[in-house]
JSON list of N, CA and C in Angstrom, two decimals:
[
{"chain": "A", "resi": 6, "resn": "UNK", "atom": "N", "xyz": [6.15, 7.75, 10.07]},
{"chain": "A", "resi": 6, "resn": "UNK", "atom": "CA", "xyz": [6.18, 7.77, 8.61]},
{"chain": "A", "resi": 6, "resn": "UNK", "atom": "C", "xyz": [5.71, 6.42, 8.05]},
{"chain": "A", "resi": 7, "resn": "UNK", "atom": "N", "xyz": [6.28, 5.35, 8.59]},
{"chain": "A", "resi": 7, "resn": "UNK", "atom": "CA", "xyz": [5.90, 4.02, 8.09]},
{"chain": "A", "resi": 7, "resn": "UNK", "atom": "C", "xyz": [4.42, 3.76, 8.35]},
{"chain": "A", "resi": 8, "resn": "UNK", "atom": "N", "xyz": [3.98, 4.12, 9.54]},
{"chain": "A", "resi": 8, "resn": "UNK", "atom": "CA", "xyz": [2.58, 3.86, 9.91]},
{"chain": "A", "resi": 8, "resn": "UNK", "atom": "C", "xyz": [1.66, 4.62, 8.94]},
{"chain": "A", "resi": 9, "resn": "UNK", "atom": "N", "xyz": [2.04, 5.84, 8.62]},
{"chain": "A", "resi": 9, "resn": "UNK", "atom": "CA", "xyz": [1.22, 6.64, 7.70]},
{"chain": "A", "resi": 9, "resn": "UNK", "atom": "C", "xyz": [1.15, 5.95, 6.35]},
{"chain": "A", "resi": 10, "resn": "UNK", "atom": "N", "xyz": [2.28, 5.48, 5.89]},
{"chain": "A", "resi": 10, "resn": "UNK", "atom": "CA", "xyz": [2.32, 4.82, 4.58]},
{"chain": "A", "resi": 10, "resn": "UNK", "atom": "C", "xyz": [1.43, 3.58, 4.60]},
{"chain": "A", "resi": 11, "resn": "UNK", "atom": "N", "xyz": [1.54, 2.79, 5.66]},
{"chain": "A", "resi": 11, "resn": "UNK", "atom": "CA", "xyz": [0.74, 1.56, 5.75]},
{"chain": "A", "resi": 11, "resn": "UNK", "atom": "C", "xyz": [-0.75, 1.92, 5.74]},
{"chain": "A", "resi": 12, "resn": "UNK", "atom": "N", "xyz": [-1.10, 2.95, 6.51]},
{"chain": "A", "resi": 12, "resn": "UNK", "atom": "CA", "xyz": [-2.52, 3.37, 6.55]},
{"chain": "A", "resi": 12, "resn": "UNK", "atom": "C", "xyz": [-2.99, 3.75, 5.16]},
{"chain": "A", "resi": 13, "resn": "UNK", "atom": "N", "xyz": [-2.18, 4.52, 4.46]},
{"chain": "A", "resi": 13, "resn": "UNK", "atom": "CA", "xyz": [-2.56, 4.95, 3.10]},
{"chain": "A", "resi": 13, "resn": "UNK", "atom": "C", "xyz": [-2.68, 3.73, 2.19]},
{"chain": "A", "resi": 14, "resn": "UNK", "atom": "N", "xyz": [-1.72, 2.84, 2.28]},
{"chain": "A", "resi": 14, "resn": "UNK", "atom": "CA", "xyz": [-1.73, 1.64, 1.42]},
{"chain": "A", "resi": 14, "resn": "UNK", "atom": "C", "xyz": [-2.95, 0.79, 1.75]},
{"chain": "A", "resi": 15, "resn": "UNK", "atom": "N", "xyz": [-3.26, 0.68, 3.04]},
{"chain": "A", "resi": 15, "resn": "UNK", "atom": "CA", "xyz": [-4.41, -0.13, 3.43]},
{"chain": "A", "resi": 15, "resn": "UNK", "atom": "C", "xyz": [-5.69, 0.38, 2.79]},
{"chain": "A", "resi": 16, "resn": "UNK", "atom": "N", "xyz": [-5.85, 1.70, 2.79]},
{"chain": "A", "resi": 16, "resn": "UNK", "atom": "CA", "xyz": [-7.06, 2.27, 2.17]},
{"chain": "A", "resi": 16, "resn": "UNK", "atom": "C", "xyz": [-7.03, 2.00, 0.67]},
{"chain": "A", "resi": 17, "resn": "UNK", "atom": "N", "xyz": [-5.88, 2.13, 0.07]},
{"chain": "A", "resi": 17, "resn": "UNK", "atom": "CA", "xyz": [-5.76, 1.86, -1.38]},
{"chain": "A", "resi": 17, "resn": "UNK", "atom": "C", "xyz": [-6.07, 0.38, -1.63]},
{"chain": "A", "resi": 18, "resn": "UNK", "atom": "N", "xyz": [-5.62, -0.48, -0.76]},
{"chain": "A", "resi": 18, "resn": "UNK", "atom": "CA", "xyz": [-5.86, -1.91, -0.94]},
{"chain": "A", "resi": 18, "resn": "UNK", "atom": "C", "xyz": [-7.37, -2.18, -0.96]},
{"chain": "A", "resi": 19, "resn": "UNK", "atom": "N", "xyz": [-8.09, -1.53, -0.06]},
{"chain": "A", "resi": 19, "resn": "UNK", "atom": "CA", "xyz": [-9.54, -1.76, -0.03]},
{"chain": "A", "resi": 19, "resn": "UNK", "atom": "C", "xyz": [-10.18, -1.29, -1.33]},
{"chain": "A", "resi": 20, "resn": "UNK", "atom": "N", "xyz": [-9.64, -0.22, -1.91]},
{"chain": "A", "resi": 20, "resn": "UNK", "atom": "CA", "xyz": [-10.22, 0.32, -3.15]},
{"chain": "A", "resi": 20, "resn": "UNK", "atom": "C", "xyz": [-9.61, -0.40, -4.37]},
{"chain": "A", "resi": 21, "resn": "UNK", "atom": "N", "xyz": [-8.32, -0.69, -4.29]},
{"chain": "A", "resi": 21, "resn": "UNK", "atom": "CA", "xyz": [-7.64, -1.35, -5.45]},
{"chain": "A", "resi": 21, "resn": "UNK", "atom": "C", "xyz": [-6.70, -2.43, -4.94]},
{"chain": "A", "resi": 22, "resn": "UNK", "atom": "N", "xyz": [-7.23, -3.61, -4.73]},
{"chain": "A", "resi": 22, "resn": "UNK", "atom": "CA", "xyz": [-6.41, -4.71, -4.22]},
{"chain": "A", "resi": 22, "resn": "UNK", "atom": "C", "xyz": [-5.25, -5.00, -5.17]},
{"chain": "A", "resi": 23, "resn": "UNK", "atom": "N", "xyz": [-5.49, -4.92, -6.45]},
{"chain": "A", "resi": 23, "resn": "UNK", "atom": "CA", "xyz": [-4.43, -5.23, -7.43]},
{"chain": "A", "resi": 23, "resn": "UNK", "atom": "C", "xyz": [-3.30, -4.20, -7.31]},
{"chain": "A", "resi": 24, "resn": "UNK", "atom": "N", "xyz": [-3.66, -2.93, -7.19]},
{"chain": "A", "resi": 24, "resn": "UNK", "atom": "CA", "xyz": [-2.64, -1.88, -7.12]},
{"chain": "A", "resi": 24, "resn": "UNK", "atom": "C", "xyz": [-1.82, -2.04, -5.85]},
{"chain": "A", "resi": 25, "resn": "UNK", "atom": "N", "xyz": [-2.48, -2.50, -4.80]},
{"chain": "A", "resi": 25, "resn": "UNK", "atom": "CA", "xyz": [-1.80, -2.67, -3.52]},
{"chain": "A", "resi": 25, "resn": "UNK", "atom": "C", "xyz": [-0.57, -3.56, -3.68]},
{"chain": "A", "resi": 26, "resn": "UNK", "atom": "N", "xyz": [-0.70, -4.59, -4.46]},
{"chain": "A", "resi": 26, "resn": "UNK", "atom": "CA", "xyz": [0.44, -5.50, -4.66]},
{"chain": "A", "resi": 26, "resn": "UNK", "atom": "C", "xyz": [1.63, -4.75, -5.25]},
{"chain": "A", "resi": 27, "resn": "UNK", "atom": "N", "xyz": [1.37, -3.93, -6.23]},
{"chain": "A", "resi": 27, "resn": "UNK", "atom": "CA", "xyz": [2.47, -3.19, -6.88]},
{"chain": "A", "resi": 27, "resn": "UNK", "atom": "C", "xyz": [3.08, -2.20, -5.89]},
{"chain": "A", "resi": 28, "resn": "UNK", "atom": "N", "xyz": [2.26, -1.50, -5.13]},
{"chain": "A", "resi": 28, "resn": "UNK", "atom": "CA", "xyz": [2.76, -0.51, -4.16]},
{"chain": "A", "resi": 28, "resn": "UNK", "atom": "C", "xyz": [3.59, -1.24, -3.11]},
{"chain": "A", "resi": 29, "resn": "UNK", "atom": "N", "xyz": [3.09, -2.37, -2.62]},
{"chain": "A", "resi": 29, "resn": "UNK", "atom": "CA", "xyz": [3.79, -3.12, -1.58]},
{"chain": "A", "resi": 29, "resn": "UNK", "atom": "C", "xyz": [5.17, -3.53, -2.10]},
{"chain": "A", "resi": 30, "resn": "UNK", "atom": "N", "xyz": [5.21, -4.00, -3.32]},
{"chain": "A", "resi": 30, "resn": "UNK", "atom": "CA", "xyz": [6.48, -4.45, -3.89]},
{"chain": "A", "resi": 30, "resn": "UNK", "atom": "C", "xyz": [7.48, -3.29, -3.92]},
{"chain": "A", "resi": 31, "resn": "UNK", "atom": "N", "xyz": [7.03, -2.15, -4.36]},
{"chain": "A", "resi": 31, "resn": "UNK", "atom": "CA", "xyz": [7.92, -0.98, -4.45]},
{"chain": "A", "resi": 31, "resn": "UNK", "atom": "C", "xyz": [8.35, -0.55, -3.06]},
{"chain": "A", "resi": 32, "resn": "UNK", "atom": "N", "xyz": [7.42, -0.53, -2.13]},
{"chain": "A", "resi": 32, "resn": "UNK", "atom": "CA", "xyz": [7.73, -0.11, -0.76]},
{"chain": "A", "resi": 32, "resn": "UNK", "atom": "C", "xyz": [8.78, -1.05, -0.14]},
{"chain": "A", "resi": 33, "resn": "UNK", "atom": "N", "xyz": [8.60, -2.35, -0.37]},
{"chain": "A", "resi": 33, "resn": "UNK", "atom": "CA", "xyz": [9.54, -3.33, 0.18]},
{"chain": "A", "resi": 33, "resn": "UNK", "atom": "C", "xyz": [10.93, -3.11, -0.39]},
{"chain": "A", "resi": 34, "resn": "UNK", "atom": "N", "xyz": [10.99, -2.80, -1.68]},
{"chain": "A", "resi": 34, "resn": "UNK", "atom": "CA", "xyz": [12.30, -2.61, -2.32]},
{"chain": "A", "resi": 34, "resn": "UNK", "atom": "C", "xyz": [12.76, -1.19, -2.04]}
]
């Protein structure tokens, strides 16, 4: 599950680096 999320986030990061920060923050919390 975690790996899948990271993979999805990684792709999002490449497309939207700014959004990645927000997603990472929520995921961490």
